[in-house]
PDB file of C-alpha atoms in Angstrom:
ATOM      1  CA  MET A   1       0.000   0.000   0.000  1.00  0.00           C
ATOM      2  CA  ALA A   2       1.388   3.367  -0.975  1.00  0.00           C
ATOM      3  CA  VAL A   3       2.436   5.610   1.850  1.00  0.00           C
ATOM      4  CA  SER A   4       0.319   8.746   1.922  1.00  0.00           C
ATOM      5  CA  SER A   5       2.085  12.050   1.967  1.00  0.00           C
ATOM      6  CA  ARG A   6       2.372  13.656   5.373  1.00  0.00           C
ATOM      7  CA  ARG A   7      -0.203  16.340   5.992  1.00  0.00           C
ATOM      8  CA  ARG A   8       1.056  19.753   6.996  1.00  0.00           C
ATOM      9  CA  VAL A   9      -0.791  22.223   9.161  1.00  0.00           C
ATOM     10  CA  LEU A  10       0.712  25.129   7.197  1.00  0.00           C
ATOM     11  CA  PRO A  11       1.045  25.366   3.404  1.00  0.00           C
ATOM     12  CA  GLY A  12       4.202  24.317   1.609  1.00  0.00           C
ATOM     13  CA  PHE A  13       7.491  26.159   1.845  1.00  0.00           C
ATOM     14  CA  ARG A  14       7.070  28.320  -1.261  1.00  0.00           C
ATOM     15  CA  LEU A  15       3.548  29.425  -0.417  1.00  0.00           C
ATOM     16  CA  SER A  16       4.457  30.078   3.229  1.00  0.00           C
ATOM     17  CA  LEU A  17       7.546  32.040   2.200  1.00  0.00           C
ATOM     18  CA  GLY A  18       5.484  34.058  -0.257  1.00  0.00           C
ATOM     19  CA  PHE A  19       2.933  34.990   2.399  1.00  0.00           C
ATOM     20  CA  ALA A  20       5.745  35.836   4.836  1.00  0.00           C
ATOM     21  CA  TRP A  21       7.431  38.167   2.346  1.00  0.00           C
ATOM     22  CA  PHE A  22       4.074  39.754   1.433  1.00  0.00           C
ATOM     23  CA  TYR A  23       3.227  40.454   5.058  1.00  0.00           C
ATOM     24  CA  LEU A  24       6.737  41.694   5.835  1.00  0.00           C
ATOM     25  CA  GLY A  25       6.669  43.981   2.808  1.00  0.00           C
ATOM     26  CA  LEU A  26       3.231  45.356   3.651  1.00  0.00           C
ATOM     27  CA  ILE A  27       3.929  46.009   7.327  1.00  0.00           C
ATOM     28  CA  VAL A  28       7.664  46.843   7.358  1.00  0.00           C
ATOM     29  CA  LEU A  29       9.235  47.432   3.945  1.00  0.00           C
ATOM     30  CA  LEU A  30       6.501  49.619   2.453  1.00  0.00           C
ATOM     31  CA  PRO A  31       6.469  52.175   5.320  1.00  0.00           C
ATOM     32  CA  LEU A  32      10.279  52.234   5.360  1.00  0.00           C
ATOM     33  CA  SER A  33      10.383  52.849   1.605  1.00  0.00           C
ATOM     34  CA  GLY A  34       8.168  55.903   2.168  1.00  0.00           C
ATOM     35  CA  LEU A  35      10.717  57.125   4.690  1.00  0.00           C
ATOM     36  CA  PHE A  36      13.532  56.867   2.157  1.00  0.00           C
ATOM     37  CA  LEU A  37      11.455  58.470  -0.611  1.00  0.00           C
ATOM     38  CA  ARG A  38      10.780  61.520   1.542  1.00  0.00           C
ATOM     39  CA  THR A  39      14.494  61.778   2.345  1.00  0.00           C
ATOM     40  CA  PHE A  40      15.351  61.735  -1.371  1.00  0.00           C
ATOM     41  CA  THR A  41      13.733  65.174  -1.696  1.00  0.00           C
ATOM     42  CA  LEU A  42      16.906  66.535  -0.086  1.00  0.00           C
ATOM     43  CA  THR A  43      20.138  66.997  -1.950  1.00  0.00           C
ATOM     44  CA  TRP A  44      23.197  65.178  -0.622  1.00  0.00           C
ATOM     45  CA  ALA A  45      24.557  68.449   0.796  1.00  0.00           C
ATOM     46  CA  GLN A  46      21.267  69.196   2.564  1.00  0.00           C
ATOM     47  CA  PHE A  47      21.059  65.658   3.885  1.00  0.00           C
ATOM     48  CA  TRP A  48      24.615  65.732   5.236  1.00  0.00           C
ATOM     49  CA  GLU A  49      24.117  69.147   6.808  1.00  0.00           C
ATOM     50  CA  THR A  50      20.945  67.934   8.547  1.00  0.00           C
ATOM     51  CA  VAL A  51      22.285  64.681   9.950  1.00  0.00           C
ATOM     52  CA  THR A  52      25.630  66.129  11.056  1.00  0.00           C
ATOM     53  CA  ALA A  53      24.335  69.266  12.732  1.00  0.00           C
ATOM     54  CA  PRO A  54      25.722  69.722  16.271  1.00  0.00           C
ATOM     55  CA  ARG A  55      22.277  69.216  17.776  1.00  0.00           C
ATOM     56  CA  ALA A  56      21.804  65.950  15.879  1.00  0.00           C
ATOM     57  CA  LEU A  57      25.276  64.649  16.780  1.00  0.00           C
ATOM     58  CA  ALA A  58      24.653  65.355  20.457  1.00  0.00           C
ATOM     59  CA  ALA A  59      21.343  63.505  20.256  1.00  0.00           C
ATOM     60  CA  TYR A  60      23.010  60.499  18.556  1.00  0.00           C
ATOM     61  CA  GLN A  61      25.698  60.358  21.214  1.00  0.00           C
ATOM     62  CA  LEU A  62      23.214  60.445  24.081  1.00  0.00           C
ATOM     63  CA  THR A  63      20.751  57.987  22.525  1.00  0.00           C
ATOM     64  CA  PHE A  64      23.263  55.331  21.523  1.00  0.00           C
ATOM     65  CA  GLY A  65      25.462  55.798  24.597  1.00  0.00           C
ATOM     66  CA  ALA A  66      22.617  55.640  27.109  1.00  0.00           C
ATOM     67  CA  SER A  67      20.984  52.711  25.273  1.00  0.00           C
ATOM     68  CA  PHE A  68      24.242  50.750  25.261  1.00  0.00           C
ATOM     69  CA  ALA A  69      24.895  51.465  28.945  1.00  0.00           C
ATOM     70  CA  ALA A  70      21.338  50.506  29.903  1.00  0.00           C
ATOM     71  CA  ALA A  71      21.552  47.252  27.919  1.00  0.00           C
ATOM     72  CA  LEU A  72      24.840  46.334  29.632  1.00  0.00           C
ATOM     73  CA  VAL A  73      23.364  46.992  33.072  1.00  0.00           C
ATOM     74  CA  ASN A  74      20.349  44.878  32.178  1.00  0.00           C
ATOM     75  CA  VAL A  75      22.576  42.009  31.030  1.00  0.00           C
ATOM     76  CA  VAL A  76      24.190  41.838  34.474  1.00  0.00           C
ATOM     77  CA  PHE A  77      21.142  42.326  36.652  1.00  0.00           C
ATOM     78  CA  GLY A  78      18.763  40.608  34.250  1.00  0.00           C
ATOM     79  CA  LEU A  79      20.904  37.475  34.492  1.00  0.00           C
ATOM     80  CA  LEU A  80      20.883  37.767  38.285  1.00  0.00           C
ATOM     81  CA  VAL A  81      17.077  38.137  38.408  1.00  0.00           C
ATOM     82  CA  ALA A  82      16.573  35.228  36.020  1.00  0.00           C
ATOM     83  CA  TRP A  83      18.949  33.065  38.065  1.00  0.00           C
ATOM     84  CA  VAL A  84      17.060  33.783  41.299  1.00  0.00           C
ATOM     85  CA  LEU A  85      13.674  33.080  39.682  1.00  0.00           C
ATOM     86  CA  VAL A  86      14.845  29.772  38.191  1.00  0.00           C
ATOM     87  CA  ARG A  87      17.058  28.330  40.928  1.00  0.00           C
ATOM     88  CA  TYR A  88      15.249  29.394  44.113  1.00  0.00           C
ATOM     89  CA  ARG A  89      11.770  29.044  45.573  1.00  0.00           C
ATOM     90  CA  PHE A  90      10.812  31.744  48.061  1.00  0.00           C
ATOM     91  CA  PRO A  91       7.727  33.568  49.348  1.00  0.00           C
ATOM     92  CA  GLY A  92       6.663  36.329  46.968  1.00  0.00           C
ATOM     93  CA  ARG A  93       8.228  34.718  43.898  1.00  0.00           C
ATOM     94  CA  ASP A  94       5.035  35.211  41.876  1.00  0.00           C
ATOM     95  CA  LEU A  95       5.082  38.891  42.822  1.00  0.00           C
ATOM     96  CA  VAL A  96       8.642  39.217  41.519  1.00  0.00           C
ATOM     97  CA  GLU A  97       7.594  37.498  38.280  1.00  0.00           C
ATOM     98  CA  ALA A  98       4.804  40.034  37.854  1.00  0.00           C
ATOM     99  CA  LEU A  99       7.094  42.967  38.623  1.00  0.00           C
ATOM    100  CA  VAL A 100       9.536  41.824  35.930  1.00  0.00           C
ATOM    101  CA  ASP A 101       6.774  42.061  33.329  1.00  0.00           C
ATOM    102  CA  LEU A 102       5.454  45.383  34.602  1.00  0.00           C
ATOM    103  CA  PRO A 103       7.443  47.537  32.117  1.00  0.00           C
ATOM    104  CA  PHE A 104       5.743  45.583  29.305  1.00  0.00           C
ATOM    105  CA  ALA A 105       2.253  46.571  30.457  1.00  0.00           C
ATOM    106  CA  LEU A 106       2.922  49.994  31.953  1.00  0.00           C
ATOM    107  CA  PRO A 107       2.400  52.923  29.534  1.00  0.00           C
ATOM    108  CA  THR A 108       5.777  54.517  28.887  1.00  0.00           C
ATOM    109  CA  ALA A 109       4.488  57.985  29.744  1.00  0.00           C
ATOM    110  CA  VAL A 110       3.389  56.720  33.170  1.00  0.00           C
ATOM    111  CA  ALA A 111       6.825  55.167  33.661  1.00  0.00           C
ATOM    112  CA  GLY A 112       8.468  58.468  32.745  1.00  0.00           C
ATOM    113  CA  LEU A 113       6.329  60.471  35.149  1.00  0.00           C
ATOM    114  CA  THR A 114       6.955  57.954  37.933  1.00  0.00           C
ATOM    115  CA  LEU A 115      10.726  57.948  37.457  1.00  0.00           C
ATOM    116  CA  THR A 116      10.809  61.746  37.288  1.00  0.00           C
ATOM    117  CA  THR A 117       8.852  61.986  40.543  1.00  0.00           C
ATOM    118  CA  LEU A 118      11.168  59.515  42.255  1.00  0.00           C
ATOM    119  CA  PHE A 119      14.462  61.013  41.073  1.00  0.00           C
ATOM    120  CA  SER A 120      13.659  64.725  41.106  1.00  0.00           C
ATOM    121  CA  ALA A 121      15.339  66.944  43.697  1.00  0.00           C
ATOM    122  CA  ASN A 122      12.465  66.509  46.171  1.00  0.00           C
ATOM    123  CA  GLY A 123      11.612  62.935  45.184  1.00  0.00           C
ATOM    124  CA  TRP A 124      11.891  59.823  47.322  1.00  0.00           C
ATOM    125  CA  TYR A 125      15.242  58.855  45.810  1.00  0.00           C
ATOM    126  CA  GLY A 126      16.373  62.202  44.475  1.00  0.00           C
ATOM    127  CA  ARG A 127      16.538  64.007  47.800  1.00  0.00           C
ATOM    128  CA  TYR A 128      19.068  61.512  49.145  1.00  0.00           C
ATOM    129  CA  LEU A 129      21.062  61.327  45.922  1.00  0.00           C
ATOM    130  CA  GLU A 130      21.263  65.108  45.715  1.00  0.00           C
ATOM    131  CA  ALA A 131      22.614  65.217  49.266  1.00  0.00           C
ATOM    132  CA  LEU A 132      25.432  63.023  47.957  1.00  0.00           C
ATOM    133  CA  GLY A 133      25.999  65.343  45.019  1.00  0.00           C
ATOM    134  CA  LEU A 134      24.358  63.016  42.486  1.00  0.00           C
ATOM    135  CA  GLU A 135      21.774  64.365  40.051  1.00  0.00           C
ATOM    136  CA  VAL A 136      19.618  61.942  38.077  1.00  0.00           C
ATOM    137  CA  ALA A 137      16.516  63.750  36.853  1.00  0.00           C
ATOM    138  CA  TYR A 138      17.080  66.046  33.865  1.00  0.00           C
ATOM    139  CA  THR A 139      20.512  64.589  33.164  1.00  0.00           C
ATOM    140  CA  SER A 140      21.910  61.905  30.870  1.00  0.00           C
ATOM    141  CA  VAL A 141      21.969  59.592  33.894  1.00  0.00           C
ATOM    142  CA  GLY A 142      18.200  59.909  34.118  1.00  0.00           C
ATOM    143  CA  VAL A 143      17.918  58.902  30.465  1.00  0.00           C
ATOM    144  CA  ALA A 144      19.956  55.755  31.160  1.00  0.00           C
ATOM    145  CA  VAL A 145      17.811  54.956  34.218  1.00  0.00           C
ATOM    146  CA  ALA A 146      14.614  55.165  32.159  1.00  0.00           C
ATOM    147  CA  LEU A 147      16.067  52.982  29.402  1.00  0.00           C
ATOM    148  CA  THR A 148      17.223  50.438  31.983  1.00  0.00           C
ATOM    149  CA  PHE A 149      13.707  50.276  33.397  1.00  0.00           C
ATOM    150  CA  ILE A 150      12.024  49.511  30.083  1.00  0.00           C
ATOM    151  CA  GLY A 151      14.721  47.058  28.924  1.00  0.00           C
ATOM    152  CA  LEU A 152      15.045  44.726  31.914  1.00  0.00           C
ATOM    153  CA  PRO A 153      12.201  42.310  30.991  1.00  0.00           C
ATOM    154  CA  PHE A 154      13.768  41.548  27.606  1.00  0.00           C
ATOM    155  CA  VAL A 155      16.912  40.126  29.210  1.00  0.00           C
ATOM    156  CA  VAL A 156      15.126  38.254  31.999  1.00  0.00           C
ATOM    157  CA  ARG A 157      12.554  36.605  29.744  1.00  0.00           C
ATOM    158  CA  THR A 158      15.199  35.645  27.181  1.00  0.00           C
ATOM    159  CA  VAL A 159      17.634  34.082  29.651  1.00  0.00           C
ATOM    160  CA  GLN A 160      15.096  32.460  31.979  1.00  0.00           C
ATOM    161  CA  PRO A 161      14.000  29.594  29.637  1.00  0.00           C
ATOM    162  CA  VAL A 162      17.630  28.707  28.915  1.00  0.00           C
ATOM    163  CA  LEU A 163      18.452  28.482  32.611  1.00  0.00           C
ATOM    164  CA  GLU A 164      15.400  26.291  33.139  1.00  0.00           C
ATOM    165  CA  ASP A 165      16.676  23.880  30.477  1.00  0.00           C
ATOM    166  CA  ILE A 166      20.096  23.491  32.112  1.00  0.00           C
ATOM    167  CA  ASP A 167      20.067  20.424  34.314  1.00  0.00           C
ATOM    168  CA  ALA A 168      21.308  20.984  37.856  1.00  0.00           C
ATOM    169  CA  ASP A 169      23.222  17.700  37.529  1.00  0.00           C
ATOM    170  CA  VAL A 170      25.698  19.543  35.290  1.00  0.00           C
ATOM    171  CA  GLU A 171      26.711  21.774  38.192  1.00  0.00           C
ATOM    172  CA  GLU A 172      26.904  18.805  40.554  1.00  0.00           C
ATOM    173  CA  ALA A 173      29.141  16.931  38.113  1.00  0.00           C
ATOM    174  CA  ALA A 174      31.461  19.929  37.816  1.00  0.00           C
ATOM    175  CA  ALA A 175      31.659  20.225  41.596  1.00  0.00           C
ATOM    176  CA  THR A 176      32.397  16.502  41.871  1.00  0.00           C
ATOM    177  CA  LEU A 177      35.311  16.937  39.474  1.00  0.00           C
ATOM    178  CA  GLY A 178      36.757  19.644  41.713  1.00  0.00           C
ATOM    179  CA  ALA A 179      35.548  22.799  39.968  1.00  0.00           C
ATOM    180  CA  THR A 180      34.994  25.868  42.087  1.00  0.00           C
ATOM    181  CA  PRO A 181      31.634  27.693  41.862  1.00  0.00           C
ATOM    182  CA  TRP A 182      33.257  30.408  39.730  1.00  0.00           C
ATOM    183  CA  GLN A 183      34.798  27.826  37.374  1.00  0.00           C
ATOM    184  CA  THR A 184      31.449  26.052  37.106  1.00  0.00           C
ATOM    185  CA  PHE A 185      29.746  29.290  36.135  1.00  0.00           C
ATOM    186  CA  THR A 186      32.375  30.571  33.697  1.00  0.00           C
ATOM    187  CA  ARG A 187      33.262  27.270  31.999  1.00  0.00           C
ATOM    188  CA  VAL A 188      30.039  25.260  32.195  1.00  0.00           C
ATOM    189  CA  LEU A 189      27.029  27.536  32.587  1.00  0.00           C
ATOM    190  CA  PHE A 190      28.053  30.796  30.948  1.00  0.00           C
ATOM    191  CA  PRO A 191      28.842  29.318  27.496  1.00  0.00           C
ATOM    192  CA  SER A 192      25.357  27.780  27.459  1.00  0.00           C
ATOM    193  CA  ILE A 193      23.559  31.024  28.324  1.00  0.00           C
ATOM    194  CA  LEU A 194      25.781  33.346  26.268  1.00  0.00           C
ATOM    195  CA  PRO A 195      23.586  33.188  23.112  1.00  0.00           C
ATOM    196  CA  ALA A 196      20.505  34.031  25.198  1.00  0.00           C
ATOM    197  CA  LEU A 197      22.360  36.892  26.874  1.00  0.00           C
ATOM    198  CA  LEU A 198      23.319  38.281  23.477  1.00  0.00           C
ATOM    199  CA  SER A 199      19.716  38.031  22.333  1.00  0.00           C
ATOM    200  CA  GLY A 200      18.518  39.777  25.475  1.00  0.00           C
ATOM    201  CA  PHE A 201      21.125  42.498  25.057  1.00  0.00           C
ATOM    202  CA  THR A 202      20.043  43.005  21.441  1.00  0.00           C
ATOM    203  CA  LEU A 203      16.367  43.264  22.319  1.00  0.00           C
ATOM    204  CA  ALA A 204      17.001  45.654  25.220  1.00  0.00           C
ATOM    205  CA  PHE A 205      19.344  47.800  23.139  1.00  0.00           C
ATOM    206  CA  ALA A 206      16.940  47.963  20.183  1.00  0.00           C
ATOM    207  CA  ARG A 207      14.024  48.783  22.469  1.00  0.00           C
ATOM    208  CA  ALA A 208      15.983  51.578  24.127  1.00  0.00           C
ATOM    209  CA  LEU A 209      16.993  53.193  20.827  1.00  0.00           C
ATOM    210  CA  GLY A 210      13.392  53.945  19.912  1.00  0.00           C
ATOM    211  CA  GLU A 211      12.093  54.778  23.376  1.00  0.00           C
ATOM    212  CA  TYR A 212      10.336  58.107  23.763  1.00  0.00           C
ATOM    213  CA  GLY A 213       7.603  58.199  26.417  1.00  0.00           C
ATOM    214  CA  SER A 214       9.589  57.172  29.486  1.00  0.00           C
ATOM    215  CA  VAL A 215      12.554  59.390  28.560  1.00  0.00           C
ATOM    216  CA  VAL A 216      10.891  62.613  27.512  1.00  0.00           C
ATOM    217  CA  PHE A 217       9.896  63.539  31.075  1.00  0.00           C
ATOM    218  CA  ILE A 218      13.011  62.587  33.026  1.00  0.00           C
ATOM    219  CA  SER A 219      15.504  63.918  30.461  1.00  0.00           C
ATOM    220  CA  GLY A 220      14.461  67.566  30.582  1.00  0.00           C
ATOM    221  CA  ASN A 221      14.785  67.745  26.761  1.00  0.00           C
ATOM    222  CA  MET A 222      17.626  70.242  26.730  1.00  0.00           C
ATOM    223  CA  PRO A 223      19.216  70.522  23.245  1.00  0.00           C
ATOM    224  CA  LEU A 224      22.882  69.482  23.089  1.00  0.00           C
ATOM    225  CA  ARG A 225      22.606  68.020  26.598  1.00  0.00           C
ATOM    226  CA  THR A 226      19.641  65.736  27.293  1.00  0.00           C
ATOM    227  CA  GLU A 227      17.771  65.616  23.982  1.00  0.00           C
ATOM    228  CA  ILE A 228      17.300  62.143  22.487  1.00  0.00           C
ATOM    229  CA  VAL A 229      16.952  61.404  18.787  1.00  0.00           C
ATOM    230  CA  PRO A 230      13.217  60.478  18.846  1.00  0.00           C
ATOM    231  CA  LEU A 231      12.469  63.837  20.473  1.00  0.00           C
ATOM    232  CA  LEU A 232      14.573  65.647  17.876  1.00  0.00           C
ATOM    233  CA  ILE A 233      12.573  63.930  15.125  1.00  0.00           C
ATOM    234  CA  ILE A 234       9.291  64.943  16.805  1.00  0.00           C
ATOM    235  CA  THR A 235      10.551  68.527  17.097  1.00  0.00           C
ATOM    236  CA  ARG A 236      11.335  68.695  13.378  1.00  0.00           C
ATOM    237  CA  LEU A 237       7.921  67.270  12.537  1.00  0.00           C
ATOM    238  CA  GLU A 238       6.262  69.929  14.679  1.00  0.00           C
ATOM    239  CA  GLN A 239       8.224  72.510  12.683  1.00  0.00           C
ATOM    240  CA  TYR A 240       6.913  70.921   9.440  1.00  0.00           C
ATOM    241  CA  ASP A 241      10.459  69.949   8.474  1.00  0.00           C
ATOM    242  CA  TYR A 242       9.399  66.512   7.255  1.00  0.00           C
ATOM    243  CA  ALA A 243      12.455  65.959   5.084  1.00  0.00           C
ATOM    244  CA  GLY A 244      14.803  66.802   7.950  1.00  0.00           C
ATOM    245  CA  ALA A 245      12.914  64.502  10.305  1.00  0.00           C
ATOM    246  CA  THR A 246      13.050  61.597   7.865  1.00  0.00           C
ATOM    247  CA  ALA A 247      16.755  62.222   7.197  1.00  0.00           C
ATOM    248  CA  ILE A 248      17.563  61.796  10.888  1.00  0.00           C
ATOM    249  CA  ALA A 249      15.228  58.804  11.043  1.00  0.00           C
ATOM    250  CA  VAL A 250      17.087  57.180   8.130  1.00  0.00           C
ATOM    251  CA  VAL A 251      20.394  57.561   9.994  1.00  0.00           C
ATOM    252  CA  MET A 252      18.870  55.927  13.064  1.00  0.00           C
ATOM    253  CA  LEU A 253      17.397  53.174  10.924  1.00  0.00           C
ATOM    254  CA  ALA A 254      20.691  52.422   9.182  1.00  0.00           C
ATOM    255  CA  ALA A 255      22.703  52.490  12.401  1.00  0.00           C
ATOM    256  CA  SER A 256      20.206  50.353  14.297  1.00  0.00           C
ATOM    257  CA  PHE A 257      19.950  47.797  11.499  1.00  0.00           C
ATOM    258  CA  SER A 258      23.742  47.556  11.224  1.00  0.00           C
ATOM    259  CA  LEU A 259      24.154  47.046  14.957  1.00  0.00           C
ATOM    260  CA  LEU A 260      21.375  44.463  15.130  1.00  0.00           C
ATOM    261  CA  LEU A 261      22.812  42.608  12.150  1.00  0.00           C
ATOM    262  CA  ALA A 262      26.258  42.539  13.750  1.00  0.00           C
ATOM    263  CA  VAL A 263      24.878  41.240  17.042  1.00  0.00           C
ATOM    264  CA  ASN A 264      22.773  38.607  15.257  1.00  0.00           C
ATOM    265  CA  LEU A 265      25.855  37.397  13.381  1.00  0.00           C
ATOM    266  CA  LEU A 266      27.711  37.217  16.684  1.00  0.00           C
ATOM    267  CA  HIS A 267      24.765  35.327  18.147  1.00  0.00           C
ATOM    268  CA  ARG A 268      24.898  32.782  15.311  1.00  0.00           C
ATOM    269  CA  TRP A 269      28.645  32.400  15.747  1.00  0.00           C
ATOM    270  CA  SER A 270      28.239  31.714  19.463  1.00  0.00           C
ATOM    271  CA  HIS A 271      25.563  29.100  18.713  1.00  0.00           C
ATOM    272  CA  ARG A 272      27.859  27.306  16.290  1.00  0.00           C
ATOM    273  CA  ARG A 273      30.718  27.438  18.768  1.00  0.00           C
ATOM    274  CA  LEU A 274      28.486  25.999  21.484  1.00  0.00           C
ATOM    275  CA  GLU A 275      27.249  23.185  19.227  1.00  0.00           C
ATOM    276  CA  ALA A 276      30.851  22.347  18.296  1.00  0.00           C
ATOM    277  CA  ARG A 277      31.832  21.808  21.929  1.00  0.00           C
ATOM    278  CA  PRO A 278      32.144  18.205  23.106  1.00  0.00           C
ATOM    279  CA  GLY A 279      28.933  16.857  24.532  1.00  0.00           C
ATOM    280  CA  HIS A 280      26.628  18.943  22.311  1.00  0.00           C
TER     281      HIS A 280
END
């Protein structure tokens, strides 16, 4: 009796790929093409003058610098939070799980107002920090704090499933062979979670680059000091400078895509290296 062909829930590869490209083009590529078309109304000299203006350069530096710093902080503490949630059982664990996801559900404007209230000169945190000579609200530090707040869940939720899949027997075997806790972490556990950490870093960094609502209140929006790129784009739109706004947006798009592509390539390389290790 002839073997019947296996039924598939989804259509074949070509049809599925066609639908995927159609949807991607409709939702992503078509709007982005409009962005580039509007930018093409500028001459090269006008475009270069717009994207390299001192105000724009200061906004690039703050946006990328604060986003990178926030993503690095989230990698460290996001790993710590994920480790505690996976390896320990304690009263209030469900509450901690809910708090991790809070930045996902909380409107960014509410987050910005809350952080500004906390870190302002007379706020709960700000009054003590100011006594130590530390200013957070209306500074670049405040921008980094806001970006750290909205980026933490991306690292935790990316690393947590990987930690859950690592058998505790691996750590016990390493300890039996004489490895110290630090050697067990660096040589056994860390290589396994490195791809997830890179993914979490990428997601947190990408999310921070486009953040607006939680930053616009705590930053103070001072040109050349605490103005982020999304706010600069909004300002140009309010001035009806649509070509200038899209020119700056194109720079952000190109830089963000390049960075994400580089990190994804690094992520793939780390996966291949992990699979090539003995025992995988």
